[in-house]
N, CA and C of each residue as an Amber inpcrd file, in Angstrom:
protein
   198
   0.9220000  79.6970000 163.4250000   1.0730000  78.3490000 162.6900000
   1.9260000  77.7190000 161.7190000   1.9110000  79.2740000 160.7500000
   2.5560000  78.6870000 159.2700000   3.5500000  78.9790000 158.9160000
   4.2110000  79.5760000 159.7970000   6.2670000  80.1790000 160.3630000
   6.1000000  78.9010000 160.8530000   5.2650000  78.3020000 161.8150000
   5.5970000  76.6960000 163.5010000   6.2470000  75.1400000 161.6070000
   4.6740000  75.1750000 160.9980000   5.1290000  75.1980000 160.0860000
   5.9900000  74.8330000 159.1890000   6.4930000  75.8370000 158.7080000
   7.4380000  76.1060000 157.5710000   9.0680000  75.1600000 158.2590000
   8.7810000  75.6730000 159.8340000  10.2770000  76.1550000 160.2730000
  10.8250000  74.1290000 161.0490000   9.0400000  73.6060000 161.3340000
   8.8020000  71.5140000 161.3920000   9.5980000  71.1270000 159.4760000
   8.9830000  70.9470000 159.2710000   9.2680000  71.1570000 157.1800000
  10.2270000  71.6700000 156.9640000  10.7510000  72.4110000 157.3430000
  13.0460000  72.8460000 157.2970000  13.4160000  71.2800000 158.2940000
  13.6250000  71.9560000 158.8850000  13.9790000  70.5580000 159.6390000
  13.3200000  69.3700000 159.5810000  12.7890000  69.1440000 159.4060000
  12.8370000  67.3400000 158.3600000  13.3980000  67.1290000 157.4650000
  13.1470000  68.4350000 156.4680000  14.4790000  68.3510000 155.2660000
  15.7070000  68.0660000 155.6150000  16.6230000  68.6110000 156.1730000
  17.2660000  68.6470000 157.1950000  18.1600000  67.3170000 157.5890000
  17.4000000  67.3610000 158.1660000  17.3770000  65.8160000 158.7850000
  17.2500000  65.0850000 157.8830000  17.1390000  65.2940000 156.7530000
  16.5770000  64.2420000 155.6720000  17.7520000  64.0250000 154.7050000
  18.4720000  64.9710000 155.0940000  19.7840000  65.8410000 154.0360000
  21.0480000  64.6720000 154.5510000  21.0970000  64.6210000 156.1250000
  22.1640000  64.2140000 157.2080000  22.1870000  63.2980000 156.4920000
  21.0990000  62.3710000 156.6410000  21.3330000  60.9390000 156.7530000
  21.6340000  60.8070000 154.9350000  21.2590000  61.3420000 154.2830000
  21.8870000  61.3750000 153.4050000  23.1340000  61.2370000 152.9660000
  23.4210000  61.9270000 153.9320000  25.0010000  61.8730000 153.7530000
  25.8430000  61.3080000 154.0650000  25.2010000  60.8220000 155.8240000
  25.9580000  59.3420000 156.0620000  25.4910000  58.1640000 155.1550000
  25.1870000  57.7720000 154.3760000  24.0210000  57.3230000 153.4060000
  25.5430000  56.9400000 152.9750000  26.1250000  58.2010000 152.0750000
  26.2700000  58.3840000 151.0890000  27.9720000  58.1180000 151.1080000
  28.5250000  59.3660000 152.7060000  29.2610000  58.1020000 153.3920000
  29.9230000  57.3450000 153.7610000  29.0990000  56.2570000 154.2580000
  28.9120000  55.0960000 154.4340000  29.0510000  54.2330000 153.1880000
  28.4080000  54.4630000 152.2040000  29.2810000  53.9910000 150.6660000
  29.5520000  54.4760000 150.0140000  31.1350000  55.5280000 150.4480000
  32.3760000  55.2420000 149.7660000  32.8960000  54.4960000 150.2580000
  32.4880000  54.4280000 151.8840000  33.7680000  54.0920000 152.6310000
  33.5750000  52.2130000 152.9110000  32.6240000  52.4100000 151.9370000
  32.3070000  50.7380000 151.5520000  33.0010000  50.2050000 150.3230000
  33.1140000  50.9270000 149.5650000  33.6790000  51.2530000 147.9180000
  35.3120000  50.7860000 148.2230000  35.5510000  51.9830000 149.2510000
  37.1480000  52.2020000 149.1730000  37.6600000  51.1670000 149.9060000
  37.3020000  50.6700000 150.5660000  37.2530000  48.9980000 150.8880000
  37.2940000  48.0500000 149.9700000  36.5280000  47.7220000 148.8820000
  36.1120000  46.8190000 148.3620000  37.3540000  46.8360000 146.7460000
  37.3630000  48.1440000 146.8610000  38.8050000  48.5720000 146.0320000
  39.9780000  47.8350000 146.7310000  39.9620000  48.0960000 147.6480000
  41.5880000  47.9000000 148.5180000  41.6410000  46.5690000 148.4790000
  40.4450000  45.4230000 148.0000000  40.5800000  43.6910000 147.9990000
  40.5660000  43.9330000 147.2860000  40.0640000  44.4810000 145.9660000
  40.0180000  43.3040000 144.8190000  41.9520000  44.2890000 144.6510000
  42.3670000  45.2770000 144.8230000  43.6050000  45.3680000 144.3630000
  44.6200000  43.9400000 145.1530000  44.1910000  43.9420000 146.1060000
  45.4240000  43.3120000 147.3680000  44.6640000  41.7400000 146.2710000
  43.7400000  41.4670000 145.5990000  43.2650000  39.7820000 144.6490000
  44.5440000  39.9130000 143.6110000  44.0310000  41.3610000 142.5860000
  45.1720000  40.9390000 140.9570000  46.8350000  41.5010000 141.2220000
  46.7830000  41.4320000 142.6820000  48.2020000  40.8230000 143.0740000
  48.9540000  40.0840000 143.3220000  48.0770000  39.3440000 143.8070000
  47.9460000  37.6490000 144.1680000  47.7340000  37.0770000 142.6690000
  46.6420000  37.6820000 141.6080000  46.9760000  36.5830000 140.5240000
  47.8680000  37.2340000 139.6310000  48.1090000  38.6180000 139.9830000
  49.5180000  38.5800000 138.9960000  51.1240000  37.6450000 139.5140000
  50.8640000  37.6510000 140.4940000  51.9570000  36.9490000 141.1630000
  51.5360000  35.7920000 140.9670000  50.9410000  35.0430000 140.1070000
  50.7700000  33.5590000 140.3460000  50.9500000  33.1990000 139.3160000
  50.4010000  34.5140000 137.3680000  50.7110000  34.3560000 136.7940000
  52.1980000  34.9260000 135.9250000  53.1670000  34.7210000 136.6270000
  54.2820000  34.6450000 136.4610000  55.0100000  33.1160000 137.3100000
  54.5160000  33.2960000 138.4350000  54.9470000  30.8820000 138.6070000
  54.4650000  31.1860000 137.7220000  53.6820000  30.8110000 137.4290000
  53.8990000  29.9100000 136.1080000  54.1670000  30.3380000 134.8280000
  53.7770000  31.3990000 134.1700000  54.1320000  31.6050000 133.7360000
  56.2340000  30.7290000 133.9660000  57.1450000  30.6140000 134.0610000
  58.2090000  29.8030000 134.2970000  57.6530000  28.8210000 134.6830000
  56.8110000  28.2280000 134.9180000  57.0280000  26.5740000 135.1910000
  56.3110000  26.2920000 133.0520000  55.3460000  26.5700000 133.2010000
  55.3990000  27.0890000 131.9410000  56.9760000  26.4980000 131.0480000
  56.9470000  27.9100000 131.0660000  58.5840000  28.2170000 130.0780000
  60.2120000  27.5200000 130.4800000  59.6850000  26.8490000 132.1340000
  60.7890000  25.1570000 132.1450000  60.2090000  23.6860000 131.5160000
  59.0280000  23.5030000 131.7590000  58.2390000  22.8170000 130.6190000
  59.2400000  22.5610000 130.0110000  57.8890000  23.5140000 128.7420000
  58.3880000  23.7600000 127.5510000  59.5440000  23.1220000 126.7630000
  61.3850000  24.0090000 128.1770000  62.5150000  23.8640000 127.4690000
  62.1780000  21.8290000 127.9280000  61.7010000  21.7320000 128.9040000
  62.0420000  20.1010000 128.8060000  61.7790000  19.5170000 127.9740000
  60.5360000  19.4300000 127.5960000  60.0250000  19.3120000 126.2340000
  61.0350000  19.3150000 124.2150000  61.0640000  20.1450000 125.3400000
  62.4550000  20.7100000 123.7520000  63.8210000  19.6380000 123.5770000
  64.0750000  19.4010000 125.1060000  65.5540000  18.7250000 124.8330000
  65.5230000  16.5580000 125.3930000  63.8040000  16.8900000 125.2480000
  63.7910000  15.4440000 125.2260000  64.1730000  15.0190000 123.5420000
């Protein structure tokens, strides 16, 4: 009986470890996807910042010329 119980406990522990590994893997994939989205958004913001800087520079040039 003791051996059977030990085997069952080991099997249960193994299943729990496997479930935790799957959860960690899922979390890692979600984190990777979020990082990709953040990188894309930061690229868009950088592009908009460059455009805004050009518009401001043009505006200031026009104000100085007036």
